[in-house]
Coordinates of C-alpha atoms (C1' of nucleotides) in Angstrom, one line a residue:
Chain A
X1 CA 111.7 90.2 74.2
X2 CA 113.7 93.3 75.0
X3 CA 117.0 93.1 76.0
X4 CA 116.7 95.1 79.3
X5 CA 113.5 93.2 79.9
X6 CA 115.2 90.2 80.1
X7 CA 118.0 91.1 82.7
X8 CA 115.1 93.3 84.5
X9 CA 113.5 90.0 85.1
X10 CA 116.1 87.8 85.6
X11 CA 117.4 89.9 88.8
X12 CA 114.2 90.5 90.1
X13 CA 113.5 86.9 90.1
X14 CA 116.7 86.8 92.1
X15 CA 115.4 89.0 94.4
X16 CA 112.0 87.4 94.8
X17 CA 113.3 83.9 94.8
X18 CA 115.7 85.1 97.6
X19 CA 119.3 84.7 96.3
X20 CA 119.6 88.4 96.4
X21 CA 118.5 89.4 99.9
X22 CA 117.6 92.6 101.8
X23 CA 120.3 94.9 102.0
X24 CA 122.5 92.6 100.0
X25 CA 124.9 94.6 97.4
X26 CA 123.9 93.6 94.0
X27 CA 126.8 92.8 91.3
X28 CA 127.9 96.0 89.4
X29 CA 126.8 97.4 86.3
X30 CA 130.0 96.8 84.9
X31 CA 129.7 92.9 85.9
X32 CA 126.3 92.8 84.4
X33 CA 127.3 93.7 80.9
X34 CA 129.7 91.3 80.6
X35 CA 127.2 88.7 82.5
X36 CA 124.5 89.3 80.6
X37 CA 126.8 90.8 77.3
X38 CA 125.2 93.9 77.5
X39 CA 126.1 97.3 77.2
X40 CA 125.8 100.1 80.1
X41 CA 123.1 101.4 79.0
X42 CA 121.0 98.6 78.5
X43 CA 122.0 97.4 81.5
X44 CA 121.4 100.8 83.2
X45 CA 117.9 101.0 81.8
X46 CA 117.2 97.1 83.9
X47 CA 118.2 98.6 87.0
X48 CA 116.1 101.4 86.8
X49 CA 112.7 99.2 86.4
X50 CA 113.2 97.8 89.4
X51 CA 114.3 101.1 91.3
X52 CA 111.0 102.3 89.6
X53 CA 109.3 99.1 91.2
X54 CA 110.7 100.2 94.6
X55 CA 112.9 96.6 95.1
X56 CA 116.2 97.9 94.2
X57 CA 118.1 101.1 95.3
X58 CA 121.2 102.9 93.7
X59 CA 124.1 105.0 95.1
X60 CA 125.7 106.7 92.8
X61 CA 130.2 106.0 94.1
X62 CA 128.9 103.3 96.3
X63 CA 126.9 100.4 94.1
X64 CA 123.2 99.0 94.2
X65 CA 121.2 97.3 96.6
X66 CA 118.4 95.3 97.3
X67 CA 115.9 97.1 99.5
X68 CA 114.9 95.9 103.1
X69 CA 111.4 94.9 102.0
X70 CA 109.7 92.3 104.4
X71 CA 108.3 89.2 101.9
X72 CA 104.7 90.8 101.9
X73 CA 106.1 93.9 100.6
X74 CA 108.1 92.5 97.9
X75 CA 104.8 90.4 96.8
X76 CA 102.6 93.4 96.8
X77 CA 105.3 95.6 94.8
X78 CA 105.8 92.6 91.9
X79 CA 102.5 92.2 91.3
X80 CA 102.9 95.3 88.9
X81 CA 100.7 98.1 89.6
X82 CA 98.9 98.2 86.7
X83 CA 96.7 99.9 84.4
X84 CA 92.8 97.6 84.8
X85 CA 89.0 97.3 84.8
X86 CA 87.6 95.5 87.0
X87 CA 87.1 92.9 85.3
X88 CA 90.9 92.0 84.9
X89 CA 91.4 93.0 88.1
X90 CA 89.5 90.1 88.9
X91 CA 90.5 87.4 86.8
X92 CA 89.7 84.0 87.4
X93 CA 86.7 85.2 89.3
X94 CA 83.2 85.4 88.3
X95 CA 81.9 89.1 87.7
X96 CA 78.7 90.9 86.6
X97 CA 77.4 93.5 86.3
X98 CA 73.6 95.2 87.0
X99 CA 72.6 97.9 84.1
X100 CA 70.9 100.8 85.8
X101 CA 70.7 103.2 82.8
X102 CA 72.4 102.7 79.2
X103 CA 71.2 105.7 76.7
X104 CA 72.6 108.8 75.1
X105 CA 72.5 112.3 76.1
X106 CA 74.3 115.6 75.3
X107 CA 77.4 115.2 77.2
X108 CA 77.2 117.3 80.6
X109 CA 79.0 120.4 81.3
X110 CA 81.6 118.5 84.1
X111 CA 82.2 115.5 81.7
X112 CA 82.7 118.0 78.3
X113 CA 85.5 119.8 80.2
X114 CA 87.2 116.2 81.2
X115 CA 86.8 114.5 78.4
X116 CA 87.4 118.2 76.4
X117 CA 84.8 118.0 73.8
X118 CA 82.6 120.4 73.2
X119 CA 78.7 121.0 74.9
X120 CA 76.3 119.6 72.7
X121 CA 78.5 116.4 71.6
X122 CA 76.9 113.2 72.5
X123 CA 77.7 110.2 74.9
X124 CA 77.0 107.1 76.1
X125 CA 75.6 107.5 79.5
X126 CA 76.1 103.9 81.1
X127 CA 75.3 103.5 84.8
X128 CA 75.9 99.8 86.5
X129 CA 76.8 98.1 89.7
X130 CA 79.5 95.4 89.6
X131 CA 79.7 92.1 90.9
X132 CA 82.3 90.3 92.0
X133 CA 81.5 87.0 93.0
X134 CA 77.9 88.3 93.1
X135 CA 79.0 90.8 96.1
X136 CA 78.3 94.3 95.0
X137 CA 81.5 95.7 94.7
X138 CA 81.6 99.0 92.5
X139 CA 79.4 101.7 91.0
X140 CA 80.6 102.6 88.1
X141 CA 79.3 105.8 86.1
X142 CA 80.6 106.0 82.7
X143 CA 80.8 109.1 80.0
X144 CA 81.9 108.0 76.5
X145 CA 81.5 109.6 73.2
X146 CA 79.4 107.8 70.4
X147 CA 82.0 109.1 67.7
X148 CA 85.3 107.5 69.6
X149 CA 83.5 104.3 70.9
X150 CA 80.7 103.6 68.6
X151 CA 78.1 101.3 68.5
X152 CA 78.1 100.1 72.0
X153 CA 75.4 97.5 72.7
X154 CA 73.7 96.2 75.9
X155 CA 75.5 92.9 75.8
X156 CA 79.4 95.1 75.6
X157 CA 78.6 96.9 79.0
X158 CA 77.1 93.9 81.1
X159 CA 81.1 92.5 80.8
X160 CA 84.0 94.4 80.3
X161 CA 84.4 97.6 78.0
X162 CA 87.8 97.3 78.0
X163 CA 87.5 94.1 75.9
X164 CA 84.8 95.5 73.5
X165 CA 87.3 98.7 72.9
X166 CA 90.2 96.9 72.3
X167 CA 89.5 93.3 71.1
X168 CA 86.3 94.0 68.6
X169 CA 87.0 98.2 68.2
X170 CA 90.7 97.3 68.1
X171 CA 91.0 100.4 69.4
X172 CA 94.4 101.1 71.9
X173 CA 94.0 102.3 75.4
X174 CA 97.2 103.9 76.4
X175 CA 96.7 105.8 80.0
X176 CA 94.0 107.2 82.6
X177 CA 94.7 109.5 85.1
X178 CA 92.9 109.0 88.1
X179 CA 91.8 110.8 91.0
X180 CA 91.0 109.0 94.5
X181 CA 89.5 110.6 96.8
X182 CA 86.6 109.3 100.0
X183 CA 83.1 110.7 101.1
X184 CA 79.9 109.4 102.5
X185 CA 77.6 107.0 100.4
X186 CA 74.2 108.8 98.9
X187 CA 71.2 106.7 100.4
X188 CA 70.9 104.8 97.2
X189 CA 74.8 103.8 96.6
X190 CA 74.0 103.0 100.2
X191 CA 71.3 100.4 99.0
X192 CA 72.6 99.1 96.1
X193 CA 76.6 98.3 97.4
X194 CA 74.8 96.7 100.7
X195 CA 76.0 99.4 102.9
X196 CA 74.7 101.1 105.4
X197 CA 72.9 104.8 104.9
X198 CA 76.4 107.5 105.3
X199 CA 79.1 104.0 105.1
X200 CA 82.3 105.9 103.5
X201 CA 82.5 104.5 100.1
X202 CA 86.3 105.5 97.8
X203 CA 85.5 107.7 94.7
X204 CA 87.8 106.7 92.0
X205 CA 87.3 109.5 89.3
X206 CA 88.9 108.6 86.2
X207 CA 90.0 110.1 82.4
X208 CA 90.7 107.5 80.0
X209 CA 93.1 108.4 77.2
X210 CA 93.5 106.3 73.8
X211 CA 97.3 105.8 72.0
X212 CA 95.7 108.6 69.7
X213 CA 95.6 111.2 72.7
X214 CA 92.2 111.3 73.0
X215 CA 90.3 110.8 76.1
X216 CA 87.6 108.3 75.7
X217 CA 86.1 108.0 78.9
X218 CA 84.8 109.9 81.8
X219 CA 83.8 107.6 84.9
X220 CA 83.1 107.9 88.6
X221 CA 83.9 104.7 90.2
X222 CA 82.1 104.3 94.0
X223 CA 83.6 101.5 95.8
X224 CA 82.6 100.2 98.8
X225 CA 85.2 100.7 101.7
X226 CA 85.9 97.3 102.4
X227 CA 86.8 96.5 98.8
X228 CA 89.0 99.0 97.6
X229 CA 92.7 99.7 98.0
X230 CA 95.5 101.5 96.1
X231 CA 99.1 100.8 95.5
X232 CA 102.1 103.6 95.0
X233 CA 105.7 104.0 94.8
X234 CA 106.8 107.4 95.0
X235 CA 110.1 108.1 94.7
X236 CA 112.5 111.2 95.5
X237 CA 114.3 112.2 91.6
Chain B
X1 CA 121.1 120.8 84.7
X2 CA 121.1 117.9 82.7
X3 CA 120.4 117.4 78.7
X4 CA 117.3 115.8 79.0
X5 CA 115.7 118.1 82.0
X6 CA 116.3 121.0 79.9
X7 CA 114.5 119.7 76.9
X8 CA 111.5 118.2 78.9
X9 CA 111.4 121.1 80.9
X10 CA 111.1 123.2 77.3
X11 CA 108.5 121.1 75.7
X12 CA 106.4 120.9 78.8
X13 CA 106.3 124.4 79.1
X14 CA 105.3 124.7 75.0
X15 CA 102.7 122.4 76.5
X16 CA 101.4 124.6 79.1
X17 CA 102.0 127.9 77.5
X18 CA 99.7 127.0 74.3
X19 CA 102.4 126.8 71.7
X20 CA 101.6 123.0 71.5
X21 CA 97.8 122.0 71.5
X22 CA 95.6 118.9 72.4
X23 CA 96.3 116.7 70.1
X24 CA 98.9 118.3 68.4
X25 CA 101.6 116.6 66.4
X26 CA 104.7 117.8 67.9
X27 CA 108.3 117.7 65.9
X28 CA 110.5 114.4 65.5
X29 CA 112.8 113.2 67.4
X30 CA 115.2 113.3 64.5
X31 CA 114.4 117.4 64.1
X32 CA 114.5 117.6 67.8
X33 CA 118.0 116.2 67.8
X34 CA 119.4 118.6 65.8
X35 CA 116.8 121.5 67.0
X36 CA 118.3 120.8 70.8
X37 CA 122.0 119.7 69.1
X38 CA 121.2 116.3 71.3
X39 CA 121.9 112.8 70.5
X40 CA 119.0 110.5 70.2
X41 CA 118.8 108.7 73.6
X42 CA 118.8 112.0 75.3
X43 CA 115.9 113.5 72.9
X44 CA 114.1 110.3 73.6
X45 CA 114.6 109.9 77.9
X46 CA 113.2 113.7 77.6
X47 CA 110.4 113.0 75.8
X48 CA 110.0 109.7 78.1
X49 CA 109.4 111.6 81.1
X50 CA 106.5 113.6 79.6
X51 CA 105.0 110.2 78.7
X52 CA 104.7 108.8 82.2
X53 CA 103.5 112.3 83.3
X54 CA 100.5 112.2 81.4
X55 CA 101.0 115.2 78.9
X56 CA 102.0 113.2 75.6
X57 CA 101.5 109.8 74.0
X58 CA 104.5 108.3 71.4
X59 CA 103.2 106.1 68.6
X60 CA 105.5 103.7 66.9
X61 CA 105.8 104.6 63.2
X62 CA 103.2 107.7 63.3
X63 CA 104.9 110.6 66.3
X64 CA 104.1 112.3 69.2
X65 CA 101.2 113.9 69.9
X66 CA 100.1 116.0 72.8
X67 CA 97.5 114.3 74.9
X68 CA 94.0 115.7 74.9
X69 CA 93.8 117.5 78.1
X70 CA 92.0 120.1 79.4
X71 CA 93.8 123.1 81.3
X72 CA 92.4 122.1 84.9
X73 CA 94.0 118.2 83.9
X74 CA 97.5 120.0 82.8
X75 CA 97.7 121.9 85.8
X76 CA 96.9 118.7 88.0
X77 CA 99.5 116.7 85.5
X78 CA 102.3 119.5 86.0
X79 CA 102.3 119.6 89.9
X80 CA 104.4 116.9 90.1
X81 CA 103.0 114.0 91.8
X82 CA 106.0 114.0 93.9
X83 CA 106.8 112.3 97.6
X84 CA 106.1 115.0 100.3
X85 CA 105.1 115.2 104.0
X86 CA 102.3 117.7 105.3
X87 CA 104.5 119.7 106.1
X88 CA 106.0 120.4 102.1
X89 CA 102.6 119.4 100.8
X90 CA 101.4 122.9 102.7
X91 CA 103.8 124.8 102.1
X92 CA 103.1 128.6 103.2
X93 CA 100.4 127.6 105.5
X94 CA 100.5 127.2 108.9
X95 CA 100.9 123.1 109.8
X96 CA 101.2 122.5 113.5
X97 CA 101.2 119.1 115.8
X98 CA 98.9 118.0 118.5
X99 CA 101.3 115.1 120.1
X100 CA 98.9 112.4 121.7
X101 CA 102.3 110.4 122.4
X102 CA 105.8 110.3 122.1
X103 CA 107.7 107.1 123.4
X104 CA 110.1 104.7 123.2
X105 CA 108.6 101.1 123.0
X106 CA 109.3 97.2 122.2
X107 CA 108.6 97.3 118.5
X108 CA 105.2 95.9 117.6
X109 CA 104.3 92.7 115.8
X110 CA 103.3 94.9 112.9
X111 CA 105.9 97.3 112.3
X112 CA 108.1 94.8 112.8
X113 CA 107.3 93.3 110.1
X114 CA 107.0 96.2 107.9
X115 CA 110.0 97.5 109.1
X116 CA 111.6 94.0 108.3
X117 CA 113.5 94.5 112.1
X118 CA 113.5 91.6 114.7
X119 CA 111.4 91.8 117.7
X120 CA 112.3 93.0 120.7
X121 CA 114.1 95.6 118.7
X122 CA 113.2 99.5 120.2
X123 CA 111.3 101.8 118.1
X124 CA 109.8 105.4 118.8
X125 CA 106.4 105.5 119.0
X126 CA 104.7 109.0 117.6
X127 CA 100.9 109.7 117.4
X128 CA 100.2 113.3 116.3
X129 CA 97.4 115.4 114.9
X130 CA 98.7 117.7 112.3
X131 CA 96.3 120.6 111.9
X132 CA 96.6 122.9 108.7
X133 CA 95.5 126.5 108.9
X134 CA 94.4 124.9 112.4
X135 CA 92.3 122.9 111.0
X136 CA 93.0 119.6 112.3
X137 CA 93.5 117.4 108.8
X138 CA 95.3 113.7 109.9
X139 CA 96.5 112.0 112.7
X140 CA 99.7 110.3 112.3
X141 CA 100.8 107.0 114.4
X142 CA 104.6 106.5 113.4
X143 CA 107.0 104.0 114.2
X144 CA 111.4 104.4 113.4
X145 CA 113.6 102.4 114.7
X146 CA 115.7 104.0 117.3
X147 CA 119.3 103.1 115.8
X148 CA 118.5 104.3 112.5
X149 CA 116.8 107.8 113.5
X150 CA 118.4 108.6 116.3
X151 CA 118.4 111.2 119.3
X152 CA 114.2 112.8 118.5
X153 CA 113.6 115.3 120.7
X154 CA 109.9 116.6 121.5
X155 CA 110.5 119.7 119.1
X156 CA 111.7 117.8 116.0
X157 CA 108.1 116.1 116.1
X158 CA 106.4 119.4 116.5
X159 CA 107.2 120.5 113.2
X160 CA 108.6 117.9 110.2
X161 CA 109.8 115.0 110.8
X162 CA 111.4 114.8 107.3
X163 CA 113.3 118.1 108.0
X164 CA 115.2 116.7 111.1
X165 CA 116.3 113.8 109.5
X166 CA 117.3 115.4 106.1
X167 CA 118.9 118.4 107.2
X168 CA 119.8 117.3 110.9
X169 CA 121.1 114.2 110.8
X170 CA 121.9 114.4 106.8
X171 CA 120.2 111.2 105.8
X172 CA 118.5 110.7 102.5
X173 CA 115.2 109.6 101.9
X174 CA 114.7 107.1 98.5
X175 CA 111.0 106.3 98.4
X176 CA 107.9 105.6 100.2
X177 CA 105.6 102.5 99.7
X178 CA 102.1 103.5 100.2
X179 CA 98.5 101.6 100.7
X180 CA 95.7 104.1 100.3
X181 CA 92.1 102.3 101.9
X182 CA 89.3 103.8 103.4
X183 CA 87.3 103.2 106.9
X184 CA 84.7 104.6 109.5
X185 CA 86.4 106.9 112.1
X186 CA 86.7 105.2 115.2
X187 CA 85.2 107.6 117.8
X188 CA 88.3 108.7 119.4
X189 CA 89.5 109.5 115.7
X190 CA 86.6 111.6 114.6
X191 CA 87.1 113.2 118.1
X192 CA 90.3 114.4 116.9
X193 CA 88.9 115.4 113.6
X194 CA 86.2 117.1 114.6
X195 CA 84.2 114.5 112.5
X196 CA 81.1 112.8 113.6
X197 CA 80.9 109.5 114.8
X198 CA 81.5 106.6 112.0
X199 CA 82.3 109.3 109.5
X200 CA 84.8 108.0 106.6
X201 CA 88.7 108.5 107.0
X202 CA 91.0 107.8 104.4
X203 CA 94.0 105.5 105.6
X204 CA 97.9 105.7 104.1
X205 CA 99.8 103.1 105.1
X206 CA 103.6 103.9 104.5
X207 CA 106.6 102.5 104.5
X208 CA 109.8 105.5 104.1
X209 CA 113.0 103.9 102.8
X210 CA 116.5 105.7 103.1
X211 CA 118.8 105.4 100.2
X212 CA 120.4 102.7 102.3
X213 CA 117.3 100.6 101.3
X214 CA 116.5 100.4 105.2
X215 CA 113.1 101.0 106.3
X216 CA 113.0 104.0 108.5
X217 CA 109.4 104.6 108.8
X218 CA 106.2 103.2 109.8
X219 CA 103.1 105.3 109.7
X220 CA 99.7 105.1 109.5
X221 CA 98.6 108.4 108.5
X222 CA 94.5 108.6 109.0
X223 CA 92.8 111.9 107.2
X224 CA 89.4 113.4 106.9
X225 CA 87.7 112.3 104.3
X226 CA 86.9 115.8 102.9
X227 CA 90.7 116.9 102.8
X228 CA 92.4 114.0 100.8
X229 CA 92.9 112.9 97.8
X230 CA 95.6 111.0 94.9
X231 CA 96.2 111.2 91.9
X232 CA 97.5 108.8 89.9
X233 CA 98.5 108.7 86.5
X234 CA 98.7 104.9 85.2
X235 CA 100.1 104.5 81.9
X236 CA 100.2 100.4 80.0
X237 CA 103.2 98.9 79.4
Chain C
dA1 C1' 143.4 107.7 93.5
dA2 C1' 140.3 104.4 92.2
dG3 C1' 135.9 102.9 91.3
dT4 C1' 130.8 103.5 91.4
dG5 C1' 126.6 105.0 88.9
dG6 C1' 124.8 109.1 85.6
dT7 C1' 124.9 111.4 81.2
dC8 C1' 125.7 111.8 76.5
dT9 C1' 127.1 110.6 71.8
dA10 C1' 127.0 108.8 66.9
dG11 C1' 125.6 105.4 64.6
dA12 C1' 123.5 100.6 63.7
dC13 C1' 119.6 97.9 63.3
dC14 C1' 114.6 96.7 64.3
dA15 C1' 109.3 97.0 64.6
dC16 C1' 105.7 99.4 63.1
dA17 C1' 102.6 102.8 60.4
dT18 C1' 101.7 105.3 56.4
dT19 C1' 102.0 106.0 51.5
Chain D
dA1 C1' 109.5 102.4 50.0
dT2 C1' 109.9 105.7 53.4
dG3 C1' 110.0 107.3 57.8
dT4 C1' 108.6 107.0 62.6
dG5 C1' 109.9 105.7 67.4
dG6 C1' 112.4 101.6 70.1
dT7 C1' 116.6 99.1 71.2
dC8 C1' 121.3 98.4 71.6
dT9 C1' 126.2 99.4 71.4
dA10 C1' 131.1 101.0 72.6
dG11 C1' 133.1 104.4 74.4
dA12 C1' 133.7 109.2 76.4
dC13 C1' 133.3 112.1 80.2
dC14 C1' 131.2 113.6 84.7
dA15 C1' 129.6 113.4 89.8
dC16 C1' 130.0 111.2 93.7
dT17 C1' 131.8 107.8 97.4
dT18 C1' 135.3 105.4 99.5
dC19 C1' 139.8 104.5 100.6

DNA sequence: AAGTGGTCTAGACCACATT
DNA sequence: ATGTGGTCTAGACCACTTC
């Protein structure tokens, strides 16, 4: 493992384990490279995961510190806001999913221009309801191109995608960009998420992107209200 | 203006101008080096802020290549997805405040907590509607300690509350930790709104941190569902 | 004035992909 | 075998805070 993983780790078990408290001045960065027999950079490069991770905060002339995060909030920020499906978003428990349509069309117009390919290309067009611990959970409308995920079968989409692209494609997926945004349930998201006609429902649109650059997936995720939350961090430069 | 911001800034723009295309293969670090007359730990941060924004992908052993976006998905990339309050995020429209209540209180049980500050402690106690355009778009319920935001006066709640404790009382905000749900209006809510009754609001729950790592915010910002959304760009590893 | 973190370098070596 | 990007170093200089 990486050098500044390492150190990243070690201090931010510190943190979490509580010998570094809120507030608390945090050794220097000069201190650290001979602790850990690192240089500046490297040790630089530690620091600024967790200041990324929103635990740690640095002064430039004055030193770093831990942030006054309550325990709940230093919890919710280490379980790393990461890239999943739903699936893997919830391990351990049991998920399914219910196949509403699975064919191949000519790619519409909307889901050319986000997955920029050109009108007339074709696509899966896979449409299921999620399960989690058989609660309806998700809606998930997926747009993927036959040429860049080929040879999908029935038995691939009733699990996860995800594995199917990356374990038997061995295909990597590098990034999404994702857009959230909230609106009223249709009558039949209504029905099949167990909501009530005009519940608000979160509408995660989403452009998957492969380590090659190209997008690989279009999908509209409807979650019900109850079931859905999102993490962020933002930071000022 | 550092190294590395200049040479981002340069390929971004090649990016967004056309000179580098979807999927493009764009030069080496090793050219770039002597192209920018940089070492390669600056060529490489450079290039490392472009991958966590979405616009390019780095593959060991092959290059980088410029992710397969279309134009609407640069713009949306480029806009930085930066920490701002209604009042920046609007910037050139008119943003005004409806203030429901401004106090001083015993801090709550909750924003105790959040605020990692001891009970019995005094916090002010802000609910607002912001209207934009006069339209009215959220209604904030905030909560800052008194000794760390001192001396608010009805008019610096009017406008930005950012602005008075930036450029009044020259303090620095770090970072914002932020919880993004979803939820019916209650009916007082969509009252406010001008939404009907059990209409969906989006919910952003935030926690503002000063560069002192202190918490100095509280808020519960509740918005109409038709006038919010996030983007997110999540990247693996 | 002294000490912090931020930037930058020149060069070494490594992991990985392509040829 | 060659060449890519990834990590790491030792040290220089700078911007900023604190004393």
């Amino acid at each position: 493992m990486q050098k500044y993983v390492v150190i990243s780790n070690d201090i931010r078990n510190k943190i979490v384990k509580g010998e570094y408290v809120a507030n608390q001045q945090i050794p220097f960065e000069k201190d650290m490279c001979i602790h850990y027999n690192a240089s500046k950079m490297t040790v630089k490069k530690a620091l600024d995961i967790l200041v990324a991770e929103g635990l740690v905060i640095k002064r430039r002339g004055s030193g770093t510190f831990v942030k006054d995060l309550n325990l709940e909030e230093i919890e919710r920020v280490t379980m790393a806001n990461q890239f999943r499906g739903t699936t893997a978003l919830n391990a351990g428990k049991k998920v399914r999913s219910k196949i509403l349509n699975f064919s191949i069309v000519k790619v519409p117009e909307e889901a050319a221009k986000k997955l920029n390919i050109s009108l007339g290309s074709f696509v899966y067009d896979i449409y299921r309801v999620r399960y989690v611990e058989d609660e309806p959970t998700v809606m998930e409308k997926i747009y993927m191109p036959i040429d860049l995920i080929p040879n999908i079968k029935e038995k691939n989409i009733s699990g996860s995608i995800y594995d199917y692209i990356e374990k038997d494609l061995h295909l990597k997926i590098q990034s999404a960009h994702r857009t959230v945004s909230v609106r009223k349930a249709t009558d039949f998201e209504a029905d099949e998420l167990g909501l009530e006609k005009g519940d608000p429902v979160a509408v995660a649109e989403q452009i998957g992107y492969l380590d090659t650059g190209n997008a690989f997936e279009f999908s509209t995720s409807v979650h019900r209200y109850d079931k859905f939350a999102v993490e962020i961090v933002l930071t000022r430069n």
